[in-house]
Amino acid sequence: MKVLAMAAAITLASGTTAATADTVAQDDPFLWLEDWHGEKSMAWVEAENARTVNVLQNDPNYPSMVKDAIAIATATDRIPMPSLIGGRIYNFWRDAAHPQGIWRHTSASEYAQASPRWTTALDLDALSKAEAKKWVWKGATCLEPDERRCLISLSDGGEDATDIREFDLATGAFVKGGFALSTSKQGVDWVDADTLIASRDWGEGTLTASGYPFVVKTLKRGAPLSDATEVFRGAKEDVGVWPAVLNDGAGNRAVILVRSRTFFENDYILVTPQGVRKLPLPAKSTLSGMIAGRVILKTSEPWRSGGVNVPTGSAVAISLDDLRAERTLVPQILFAPGARQSVEQVATTRDHVILATTDNVRGRAAVLTPTATGWTSTALTLPDNASIGIAAASDRDNAAYLSVTGFLQPTTLWQIDAAKPAPVQVKALPARFDASGLVVEQFEASSTDGTKIPYFIVHREGMARDGSTPTIMTAYGGFEVSYTPSYSALIGKLWLERGGSFVIANIRGGGEFGPAWHQAGLKTKRQIIYDDFAAVGQDIFARKLSSPKKFGIFGGSNGGLLMGVEFNQHPELWNAVVIQVPLLDMLRFEQIAAGPSWVDEYGSVSVPEEKAFLKTISPYHNVVKGKAYPEPYIWTTTKDDRVGPQHARKFAARLKDYGIPYLFYEDTAGGHSGDADIEQSARLKAMEMVYFTRKLVDGK
């Protein structure tokens, strides 16, 4: 799910909502499992884990699968993905010797070598040992333009809540007496060398119902948090408020607050010495950077300003001077997508904008350059039938790195000079699985309303089209998140190499075809997302690429909700279902972890029409006693402070109560992503693949 610019929806502040939630709770026999770290809840988790570990980790396939997964995760010939900071290449790296990871740097020239020499800036394993914590890297925010001082974000065990500390890149150490912000879900940036602007937990009454901050203050060097000066206060009904300091290579700087009233609707507030002022920008839009005094914006709704009509999903540029002077904004359209296109990423260099887009779920990239009369665009020549991502860019110069990846193409890294863009491949991931004899096809399925839903399938060339091939399928279907082709070494090694097929379904709710593709499945329109997914499965069976007995599905977070719905609505279509870190109780999701922030996506039980719909899809409430279901594997993490493990626990408990077979596992670390360290992520993937092998290959 989106973490920053986090517009979520109306929170549970009204009396009507609270009363409705109380009524739902009274009818919930497993409400006690919502006690996050309670003794009784954790005892239940321990017992469930023991049973599942006994089944999956004692399976004959597990030792080789977990060995392969760890080998892939710890391989030293992975691509060290770059960040451009202070004229150096920085990289966060984990391997067998550094399971928590090290933050390290090298020069650009050295990075281009096959085996660069690295200097360690911060060793998280050593820090974790010294402080008796399991620190998980959450990134760095560095002070421009010199980028010597950085704010390091660290999470205890993988939670979204972080500790923030000031780090000096020149000395390679935390700054003694420097900025230090204690654990909170928080957003922090630099105003200047001695001033931070921060939204965080400032004390009682400063967090929204979603658990995010809505009070923004400035903090001076050497001052305690209690002396911070309030700059802006949103409302408890907001999702949250976050600072965003925009800089460009020409020395322009703008301090902007992003007030997320809902998950998808933002107010943008300019901070000036004279005070704060709301900017006339579209609510459904995302700030993407700044270049030469032009603010770059990606829109998710139609916008008309200054006589210019901006189509939904466009990338546009707006004059910073016009924003400051309160003049009418005249947006310049950088890219307006067609019906089957979308803008995936936008990045700025010193003098240019880089766009990564998709065309029918295939990656494209271009460099755009401002001129006296508008913008020029230069398409980049990169491998086709792949996904293209912007790995790194900086406003110090025009250097940037792009990643290219496909189902059977190991990821490659390309360097460009945006001033004269001719991509040069500088890194390539070695093949992690034997792709010989494998092919990728793209088909379309007809959903219940006739819409064509594209999907990719990776399978063995010449396989028997008799429905006998074990196949696994995934999708996300929410929050305008696109699911594009990528090289998955683990799926390749643990599944494709062993004879299975793999499918990605580009269902509605995602962003593959822009905002309209997402908005087609919002709130009470959401059933179409689930129909799309089922339609893809049925199309696969009609083509005899697989069959229900040989078919499994998996997904996490919002994709976990998708799996729960499909488990209930179409149990006859799947023989294996993996439900990862899921939402499953859709009548109480607003009461759990960051649930209130997603009302704009799902709806709210406080609205009668939306509650009625949520009741029809809520996996927890639609399990039927005595009905035949595939045995699902449900996993979550105790440290997940975004979705929360409560959903998965309660769903498993209901299955147990109804006598329906299931497997449940809750890892005690890892947060929402389940990757507190290398061993954890490898273990979780190996357990999934053992489960799929048992169900779809061995017939257990």
XYZ file of C-alpha atoms in Angstrom:
700
model
C 0.000 0.000 0.000
C 1.101 3.761 -0.419
C 3.055 5.019 2.568
C 3.783 8.649 1.706
C 1.466 11.255 0.191
C -0.848 8.943 1.966
C -4.206 10.263 1.327
C -6.680 7.972 2.994
C -10.267 8.503 3.749
C -12.562 9.901 6.362
C -11.671 8.477 9.740
C -13.878 7.135 12.484
C -14.601 10.282 14.419
C -18.392 10.444 14.281
C -20.669 8.971 16.910
C -22.568 7.022 14.268
C -19.405 5.225 13.167
C -18.375 4.342 16.701
C -21.831 2.942 17.452
C -21.760 0.852 14.277
C -18.316 -0.494 15.148
C -19.486 -1.395 18.659
C -22.400 -3.362 17.219
C -20.079 -5.280 14.915
C -17.744 -6.022 17.826
C -20.557 -7.458 19.950
C -21.147 -10.126 17.310
C -17.485 -11.059 16.943
C -16.490 -14.210 18.845
C -12.799 -13.751 18.030
C -12.452 -10.110 19.016
C -9.939 -11.184 21.658
C -7.427 -11.933 18.879
C -7.302 -8.198 18.154
C -5.335 -7.804 21.387
C -2.149 -7.192 19.423
C 0.511 -8.412 21.870
C -1.764 -9.882 24.520
C -0.664 -13.007 26.333
C -3.692 -15.025 25.227
C -3.358 -13.911 21.594
C 0.345 -14.699 21.444
C -0.180 -18.119 23.021
C -2.685 -18.847 20.254
C -0.155 -17.670 17.650
C 2.571 -19.860 19.132
C 0.373 -22.960 18.964
C -0.680 -22.243 15.374
C 2.890 -21.589 14.302
C 4.073 -24.877 15.765
C 1.485 -26.798 13.774
C 2.251 -25.024 10.491
C 6.027 -25.256 10.909
C 5.634 -28.974 11.523
C 3.763 -29.353 8.233
C 5.732 -27.058 5.928
C 9.253 -27.049 7.305
C 9.258 -30.826 7.760
C 8.164 -31.389 4.167
C 10.892 -33.094 2.092
C 10.924 -30.148 -0.331
C 11.618 -27.510 2.310
C 15.386 -27.996 2.902
C 16.296 -27.544 -0.762
C 13.843 -24.699 -1.277
C 14.967 -22.660 1.711
C 18.603 -23.332 0.781
C 17.978 -22.026 -2.735
C 16.038 -19.029 -1.401
C 18.820 -18.051 0.997
C 21.466 -18.538 -1.699
C 19.604 -16.165 -4.006
C 19.043 -13.606 -1.257
C 22.676 -13.640 -0.131
C 24.360 -13.876 -3.539
C 27.151 -11.332 -3.775
C 26.732 -10.861 -7.532
C 23.378 -9.115 -7.161
C 23.052 -5.621 -8.607
C 23.816 -3.092 -5.844
C 20.993 -0.663 -6.663
C 22.286 2.925 -6.435
C 21.277 6.115 -4.693
C 22.969 9.350 -5.748
C 24.032 11.337 -2.678
C 26.688 14.028 -2.463
C 28.391 13.025 -5.698
C 28.760 9.417 -4.567
C 26.899 6.173 -5.198
C 25.254 4.845 -2.042
C 23.736 1.402 -1.644
C 22.031 -0.537 1.138
C 23.265 -4.133 1.083
C 22.465 -7.389 2.832
C 24.314 -10.662 2.544
C 25.202 -13.666 4.689
C 27.718 -11.643 6.674
C 25.330 -8.706 7.063
C 21.769 -10.043 7.515
C 20.527 -6.665 8.828
C 22.561 -4.828 6.228
C 25.159 -2.148 5.666
C 24.819 1.292 4.113
C 27.874 1.878 1.966
C 29.276 4.150 -0.738
C 31.660 4.254 -3.656
C 32.526 6.645 -6.494
C 30.682 6.724 -9.816
C 33.770 5.518 -11.670
C 34.361 2.723 -9.202
C 30.694 1.725 -9.342
C 31.032 1.138 -13.074
C 33.598 -1.590 -12.365
C 32.594 -5.242 -12.168
C 33.610 -5.436 -8.501
C 33.507 -1.959 -6.952
C 35.390 -1.153 -3.773
C 32.918 -0.014 -1.128
C 33.270 1.965 2.087
C 30.811 1.171 4.855
C 28.997 4.206 6.233
C 26.671 2.423 8.685
C 26.614 -1.202 9.825
C 23.116 -2.130 11.024
C 24.223 -5.506 12.346
C 26.794 -3.851 14.613
C 24.317 -1.173 15.659
C 21.632 -3.752 16.400
C 24.023 -5.770 18.517
C 25.250 -2.713 20.408
C 21.730 -1.449 21.141
C 19.960 -4.829 21.542
C 17.493 -3.969 18.783
C 16.711 -5.484 15.412
C 17.160 -2.337 13.363
C 15.650 -2.358 9.882
C 16.755 0.215 7.306
C 14.039 2.692 6.257
C 16.064 5.209 4.267
C 17.930 8.505 4.468
C 16.945 12.137 3.822
C 19.960 14.322 3.106
C 20.379 18.096 3.318
C 20.830 19.700 -0.091
C 22.845 20.957 -1.806
C 26.004 19.451 -0.281
C 24.235 16.371 1.166
C 26.757 15.862 3.933
C 24.237 15.551 6.768
C 21.439 12.962 6.532
C 18.466 11.947 8.626
C 18.593 8.164 8.979
C 15.291 6.343 9.563
C 15.482 3.041 11.452
C 12.663 0.691 12.396
C 12.627 -1.746 15.290
C 11.806 -5.069 13.637
C 10.292 -3.612 10.485
C 7.400 -1.492 11.771
C 6.334 1.635 9.875
C 7.138 3.624 13.015
C 10.767 4.773 12.948
C 13.523 6.391 14.983
C 15.293 9.226 13.146
C 18.900 10.255 13.815
C 21.288 12.722 12.220
C 24.271 11.165 10.457
C 27.413 12.847 9.119
C 28.573 11.286 5.849
C 31.990 12.922 6.121
C 32.797 11.353 9.483
C 30.722 8.188 8.990
C 29.053 8.561 12.377
C 25.902 9.756 14.053
C 26.199 13.411 15.011
C 26.850 13.772 18.738
C 24.091 15.941 20.119
C 22.544 16.076 16.648
C 18.914 15.782 15.676
C 17.240 12.706 17.158
C 13.528 11.970 16.945
C 12.120 9.107 18.979
C 9.886 6.331 17.663
C 6.819 7.483 15.758
C 5.134 7.245 12.411
C 6.616 10.451 11.133
C 7.712 12.537 8.192
C 10.773 14.789 8.502
C 12.758 16.997 6.118
C 15.399 19.730 6.218
C 14.488 23.424 6.104
C 18.136 24.373 6.542
C 21.227 23.021 8.299
C 19.873 23.913 11.723
C 16.125 23.470 11.213
C 13.888 20.478 10.581
C 10.242 20.432 9.651
C 8.472 17.406 11.046
C 5.096 15.776 11.459
C 5.034 13.157 14.206
C 3.521 12.141 17.505
C 3.975 15.321 19.575
C 1.907 13.946 22.441
C -1.702 13.161 23.216
C -4.153 14.239 20.536
C -1.665 14.768 17.694
C -2.318 11.566 15.709
C -5.228 10.784 13.418
C -7.425 7.745 13.858
C -5.145 6.027 11.333
C -2.173 6.592 13.633
C -0.496 9.191 11.409
C 0.516 12.726 12.437
C -1.495 15.817 11.554
C 0.525 18.480 13.423
C 3.618 19.949 11.724
C 6.326 21.797 13.627
C 9.797 23.164 13.033
C 12.601 22.068 15.330
C 15.860 23.938 15.871
C 19.201 22.258 16.381
C 19.938 21.593 20.038
C 16.345 22.235 21.133
C 14.196 19.558 22.782
C 11.061 18.349 20.994
C 9.000 20.265 23.517
C 10.389 23.545 22.107
C 9.328 22.825 18.509
C 7.238 25.581 16.901
C 3.908 24.680 15.361
C 3.614 25.543 11.662
C 0.363 23.857 10.669
C -2.355 21.739 12.210
C -4.615 19.553 10.131
C -7.572 17.695 11.606
C -7.981 14.420 13.424
C -10.298 13.376 10.590
C -7.410 13.617 8.082
C -5.263 10.683 7.133
C -2.210 12.729 8.025
C 0.035 15.646 7.097
C 3.609 15.350 5.805
C 6.324 17.857 4.880
C 7.912 17.800 1.418
C 10.883 20.081 0.745
C 11.418 20.447 -3.003
C 14.853 21.449 -4.341
C 16.224 21.825 -7.837
C 19.643 22.196 -9.427
C 19.137 25.930 -9.908
C 18.965 26.489 -6.147
C 15.199 26.887 -5.864
C 13.589 25.544 -2.720
C 9.951 25.189 -1.682
C 8.654 23.873 1.623
C 5.274 22.275 0.969
C 2.989 20.378 3.309
C 0.918 17.528 1.947
C -2.319 17.351 3.882
C -3.954 14.041 3.026
C -7.633 14.536 3.688
C -8.299 11.105 2.177
C -5.996 8.486 0.729
C -6.328 9.996 -2.742
C -7.113 13.663 -2.045
C -4.501 16.140 -0.847
C -4.299 19.788 0.063
C -0.925 21.290 -0.833
C 0.179 24.048 1.538
C 3.100 26.373 0.841
C 5.173 27.361 3.885
C 6.629 30.871 3.693
C 8.228 33.234 6.245
C 4.883 35.043 6.306
C 2.877 31.905 7.106
C 1.159 29.083 5.236
C -1.097 29.196 2.200
C -3.105 26.514 0.391
C -2.063 26.085 -3.246
C -4.615 25.807 -6.087
C -3.496 22.347 -7.186
C -5.785 19.406 -8.012
C -6.660 17.325 -4.957
C -5.989 14.050 -6.742
C -2.378 14.610 -7.686
C 1.148 13.745 -6.557
C 4.223 15.983 -6.264
C 7.078 14.463 -8.251
C 9.927 16.971 -7.936
C 11.143 20.306 -9.264
C 13.380 21.436 -12.119
C 14.453 24.956 -13.117
C 11.784 26.534 -10.982
C 9.037 24.274 -12.300
C 7.133 21.967 -9.953
C 6.345 18.584 -11.524
C 2.983 17.045 -10.759
C 1.238 13.797 -11.687
C -2.551 14.126 -11.854
C -5.207 11.520 -11.093
C -8.205 13.595 -12.137
C -9.047 16.024 -14.950
C -7.819 19.549 -14.242
C -8.454 22.845 -15.989
C -6.370 25.888 -15.139
C -5.215 28.932 -17.091
C -7.155 27.775 -20.133
C -5.349 24.422 -20.234
C -7.254 21.142 -19.983
C -5.107 18.505 -18.304
C -6.298 14.908 -18.867
C -6.402 12.413 -16.024
C -3.103 10.639 -15.420
C -0.904 13.324 -16.987
C 2.486 14.621 -15.917
C 2.595 18.438 -15.869
C 4.929 21.306 -14.952
C 3.865 24.419 -13.014
C 5.813 27.628 -12.407
C 7.071 27.960 -8.835
C 7.004 31.741 -9.267
C 3.308 31.580 -10.174
C 2.628 29.442 -7.103
C 4.416 31.913 -4.857
C 2.852 35.004 -6.422
C -0.676 33.554 -6.391
C -0.963 34.034 -10.146
C -3.229 31.876 -12.305
C -1.484 28.568 -12.935
C -0.863 27.622 -16.558
C 0.215 23.962 -16.519
C 2.493 22.606 -19.227
C 1.585 19.038 -20.167
C 4.661 16.799 -20.299
C 2.805 13.568 -21.050
C -0.888 12.784 -21.490
C -1.526 9.016 -21.517
C -3.701 7.163 -23.986
C -6.360 4.648 -22.969
C -3.878 1.788 -22.452
C -0.996 3.863 -21.063
C 0.029 5.135 -17.646
C 2.722 7.225 -15.980
C 4.570 4.952 -13.553
C 7.479 7.110 -12.321
C 8.702 10.674 -12.639
C 12.193 11.840 -11.631
C 14.145 15.058 -12.060
C 17.817 15.678 -12.765
C 19.483 19.098 -12.783
C 18.099 20.077 -16.193
C 15.667 17.366 -17.254
C 12.677 15.234 -16.334
C 12.727 11.462 -16.766
C 9.423 9.665 -17.304
C 8.849 5.917 -16.973
C 5.540 4.932 -18.533
C 3.736 1.798 -19.652
C 1.969 1.016 -22.907
C -0.283 -2.043 -22.601
C 1.739 -3.040 -19.498
C 5.061 -2.746 -21.320
C 7.694 -0.278 -20.156
C 8.743 2.888 -21.958
C 10.999 5.771 -20.887
C 11.735 9.275 -22.113
C 13.753 12.359 -21.193
C 11.961 15.710 -21.314
C 13.717 19.053 -21.499
C 12.286 22.530 -20.852
C 12.732 25.135 -23.587
C 11.688 28.757 -23.990
C 8.499 27.653 -25.742
C 7.649 24.344 -24.061
C 9.228 20.921 -23.693
C 11.046 18.509 -25.977
C 10.835 14.745 -25.516
C 13.425 12.101 -26.375
C 12.442 8.442 -26.208
C 15.048 6.153 -24.672
C 16.082 3.020 -26.512
C 15.824 0.186 -23.996
C 14.844 -3.503 -24.183
C 11.191 -4.067 -25.091
C 8.613 -6.337 -23.457
C 9.920 -5.414 -20.024
C 9.297 -3.091 -17.113
C 11.389 0.073 -16.841
C 12.043 1.812 -13.541
C 14.002 4.878 -12.497
C 16.566 3.527 -10.042
C 18.302 6.815 -9.174
C 18.542 10.469 -10.165
C 19.887 13.645 -8.589
C 19.517 17.379 -9.169
C 23.292 17.867 -8.741
C 23.890 16.774 -12.354
C 22.171 14.949 -15.216
C 23.296 11.420 -14.386
C 20.607 8.824 -13.759
C 20.182 5.061 -13.628
C 17.298 3.032 -15.037
C 16.426 -0.586 -14.311
C 14.988 -2.955 -16.897
C 13.408 -6.253 -15.942
C 11.188 -8.938 -17.426
C 9.847 -12.355 -16.506
C 12.733 -14.174 -18.179
C 15.192 -11.259 -18.465
C 17.454 -10.879 -15.430
C 17.393 -7.275 -14.261
C 19.832 -4.916 -15.956
C 20.923 -1.422 -14.884
C 21.454 1.343 -17.425
C 23.243 4.652 -16.938
C 22.221 7.750 -18.850
C 23.317 11.336 -19.147
C 19.951 13.042 -19.440
C 21.560 15.888 -21.412
C 22.423 13.484 -24.254
C 20.435 10.354 -23.439
C 21.971 7.212 -24.897
C 21.499 4.456 -22.290
C 24.529 2.303 -21.506
C 24.173 -0.971 -19.643
C 26.426 -0.947 -16.574
C 25.180 -3.868 -14.487
C 23.411 -7.156 -15.152
C 22.010 -9.685 -12.737
C 23.232 -13.191 -13.547
C 20.487 -15.676 -14.336
C 19.133 -17.210 -11.141
C 17.138 -19.981 -12.769
C 17.175 -21.981 -15.972
C 14.851 -20.103 -18.338
C 15.619 -22.252 -21.375
C 12.416 -23.558 -22.863
C 10.271 -20.981 -21.058
C 8.079 -18.485 -22.911
C 5.927 -15.497 -21.964
C 2.524 -14.918 -23.504
C 0.022 -12.114 -22.985
C -3.679 -12.901 -23.293
C -6.918 -11.133 -22.451
C -9.927 -12.414 -20.548
C -13.463 -11.008 -20.791
C -14.798 -9.887 -17.415
C -18.460 -9.934 -16.418
C -19.055 -6.508 -17.994
C -17.212 -7.363 -21.208
C -14.021 -5.420 -20.364
C -10.845 -7.071 -21.628
C -8.471 -7.906 -18.764
C -4.859 -8.557 -19.821
C -2.685 -11.133 -18.158
C 0.785 -12.575 -18.615
C 1.586 -16.268 -18.305
C 5.082 -17.753 -18.115
C 5.132 -21.419 -19.050
C 7.143 -24.224 -20.599
C 7.223 -24.030 -24.392
C 5.349 -26.911 -25.927
C 3.645 -27.871 -22.671
C 0.625 -30.125 -22.984
C -2.498 -27.954 -23.187
C -4.594 -30.412 -21.263
C -4.946 -28.555 -17.949
C -2.252 -30.617 -16.230
C 0.330 -27.861 -15.568
C 0.634 -26.674 -11.942
C 0.115 -22.908 -12.087
C 0.147 -20.034 -9.601
C -1.404 -16.621 -10.201
C -1.164 -13.293 -8.428
C -2.603 -9.776 -8.666
C -3.032 -6.711 -6.480
C -6.101 -4.852 -7.685
C -6.085 -1.678 -5.619
C -4.685 1.763 -4.783
C -3.662 2.449 -8.411
C -0.672 0.107 -7.974
C 0.506 -1.466 -11.233
C 1.650 -5.071 -11.464
C 4.142 -5.231 -14.307
C 6.573 -7.903 -15.568
C 9.644 -8.427 -13.411
C 12.374 -10.970 -12.881
C 11.532 -13.008 -9.800
C 14.500 -15.204 -9.043
C 12.643 -17.014 -6.267
C 9.574 -17.872 -8.322
C 11.844 -18.864 -11.182
C 14.040 -21.129 -9.093
C 11.442 -22.605 -6.766
C 8.532 -22.892 -9.185
C 9.202 -22.320 -12.899
C 12.371 -24.399 -12.946
C 10.402 -27.243 -11.361
C 7.821 -27.305 -14.148
C 5.180 -24.873 -12.948
C 3.620 -21.863 -14.697
C 3.226 -18.345 -13.334
C 0.542 -15.735 -14.071
C 0.140 -12.016 -13.343
C -3.393 -10.691 -13.824
C -3.671 -6.947 -14.581
C -7.096 -6.525 -13.015
C -8.916 -3.284 -12.327
C -8.169 -1.425 -9.127
C -4.532 -1.188 -10.196
C -2.832 1.543 -12.197
C -1.813 -0.374 -15.319
C -4.046 1.837 -17.479
C -4.020 4.960 -15.358
C -6.411 6.388 -12.764
C -9.576 5.271 -14.597
C -8.504 1.615 -14.299
C -8.195 2.129 -10.563
C -11.334 4.166 -10.081
C -13.470 1.563 -11.856
C -13.271 -0.566 -8.705
C -13.546 1.931 -5.840
C -15.809 1.328 -2.848
C -19.165 -0.233 -3.805
C -17.918 -0.834 -7.373
C -15.272 -3.193 -6.019
C -16.922 -6.475 -7.013
C -15.714 -5.929 -10.574
C -12.116 -6.332 -9.353
C -12.943 -9.783 -8.019
C -14.863 -10.649 -11.186
C -11.806 -9.662 -13.265
C -9.569 -12.008 -11.284
C -11.972 -14.937 -11.582
C -12.385 -14.235 -15.296
C -8.632 -14.568 -15.844
C -8.627 -17.924 -14.067
C -11.566 -19.127 -16.153
C -9.859 -17.958 -19.358
C -6.752 -19.925 -18.435
C -8.857 -23.029 -17.898
C -10.710 -22.483 -21.190
C -7.341 -22.389 -22.968
C -6.378 -25.555 -21.059
C -3.230 -23.881 -19.767
C -4.118 -25.271 -16.345
C -7.160 -26.515 -14.414
C -8.686 -25.834 -10.985
C -7.070 -28.900 -9.440
C -3.661 -27.644 -10.533
C -4.224 -23.945 -9.868
C -3.120 -21.806 -6.931
C -3.359 -18.085 -6.158
C -1.472 -15.711 -3.876
C -1.425 -12.055 -2.876
C -0.547 -9.745 -0.011
C -2.004 -6.733 1.789
C -4.833 -5.499 -0.460
C -3.903 -8.525 -2.562
C -4.487 -10.602 0.574
C -8.030 -9.234 0.708
C -8.368 -10.228 -2.947
C -7.294 -13.761 -2.065
C -9.763 -13.917 0.823
C -12.641 -12.832 -1.410
C -11.688 -15.304 -4.129
C -11.406 -18.056 -1.509
C -15.023 -17.377 -0.548
C -16.593 -16.537 -3.899
C -14.916 -19.118 -6.131
C -13.538 -21.981 -4.049
C -14.135 -24.283 -7.018
C -11.545 -22.433 -9.126
C -8.496 -22.825 -6.891
C -6.852 -25.743 -5.138
C -4.383 -23.591 -3.194
C -4.691 -20.075 -1.773
C -1.884 -18.130 -0.061
C -3.154 -15.092 1.877
C -0.297 -12.769 2.903
C -0.432 -9.936 5.499
C -4.087 -9.426 4.589
C -7.133 -7.326 5.298
C -9.956 -9.796 5.921
C -12.412 -8.286 8.406
C -13.923 -5.527 6.295
C -16.502 -4.573 8.919
C -13.804 -3.723 11.476
C -10.852 -2.776 9.287
C -11.326 0.851 10.336
C -10.679 -0.179 13.944
C -7.409 -2.022 13.248
C -3.928 -0.467 12.775
C -3.939 2.091 9.925
C -7.330 0.923 8.660
C -9.101 4.308 8.762
C -6.698 5.614 6.133
C -8.171 3.324 3.462
C -11.815 4.360 3.591
C -11.417 6.206 0.281
C -10.523 2.874 -1.325
C -12.950 0.524 0.426
C -15.763 2.643 1.860
C -16.838 2.860 5.502
C -19.250 1.030 7.768
C -20.504 4.477 8.807
C -22.175 4.796 5.380
C -25.123 2.357 5.176
C -24.720 1.608 1.457
C -20.989 1.014 1.842
C -21.416 -1.118 4.948
C -23.940 -3.283 3.125
C -21.472 -3.820 0.294
C -18.526 -4.486 2.603
C -20.589 -7.143 4.326
C -21.014 -8.955 1.002
C -17.267 -9.170 0.331
C -15.718 -9.345 3.828
C -13.838 -12.677 3.830
C -14.143 -13.031 7.599
C -17.937 -12.742 7.429
C -18.582 -14.823 4.309
C -17.042 -18.154 5.241
C -19.825 -20.745 5.182
C -19.785 -23.651 7.586
C -19.972 -26.986 5.792
C -18.926 -25.558 2.407
C -16.031 -27.138 0.518
C -12.951 -24.895 0.376
C -9.327 -25.398 -0.606
C -7.018 -25.500 2.430
C -5.498 -21.988 2.536
C -2.139 -20.904 3.890
C -2.462 -17.595 5.774
C 0.600 -15.751 6.992
C 1.254 -12.408 8.643
C 3.734 -10.712 10.998
C 3.384 -9.495 14.557
C 5.307 -6.317 13.700
C 2.877 -5.282 10.960
C 1.673 -1.900 12.251
C 0.076 -1.001 8.917
C -2.564 -3.688 8.268
C -2.048 -5.543 11.550
C -1.965 -9.318 12.166
C -5.474 -9.267 13.657
C -7.195 -9.878 10.324
C -5.257 -13.044 9.579
C -5.642 -14.371 13.128
C -9.408 -13.940 13.229
C -9.919 -15.445 9.786
C -7.912 -18.534 10.747
C -9.828 -18.817 14.025
C -13.137 -18.733 12.165
C -11.979 -21.476 9.805
C -10.955 -23.559 12.796
C -14.311 -22.960 14.471
C -16.111 -24.147 11.336
C -13.916 -27.213 10.953
C -12.368 -25.957 7.699
C -8.727 -27.030 7.173
C -6.121 -24.239 7.009
C -2.521 -23.368 7.798
C -1.578 -20.212 9.717
C 1.823 -18.673 10.408
C 2.715 -15.394 12.110
C 6.321 -14.278 12.015
C 7.264 -12.193 15.039
C 9.318 -9.643 13.031
C 9.391 -8.063 9.621
C 6.616 -5.497 9.547
C 4.199 -5.352 6.634
C 6.822 -6.437 4.097
C 8.070 -9.458 6.035
C 11.751 -8.724 5.397
C 13.378 -7.862 8.710
C 16.411 -9.810 7.538
C 17.516 -12.106 4.746
C 16.636 -15.338 6.524
C 13.062 -14.264 7.224
C 12.152 -13.372 3.655
C 13.766 -16.573 2.354
C 11.944 -18.685 4.928
C 8.566 -17.147 4.140
C 8.958 -17.664 0.384
C 10.200 -21.227 0.822
C 7.225 -22.091 3.039
C 4.856 -20.691 0.393
C 6.414 -22.728 -2.371
C 6.389 -25.881 -0.267
C 2.678 -25.307 0.289
C 2.020 -24.852 -3.449
C 4.087 -27.945 -4.265
C 2.156 -30.030 -1.755
C -1.187 -28.919 -3.141
C -0.602 -28.633 -6.874
C 2.205 -31.097 -7.586
C 2.129 -33.743 -4.866
C -1.646 -33.668 -4.353
C -1.423 -33.526 -0.548
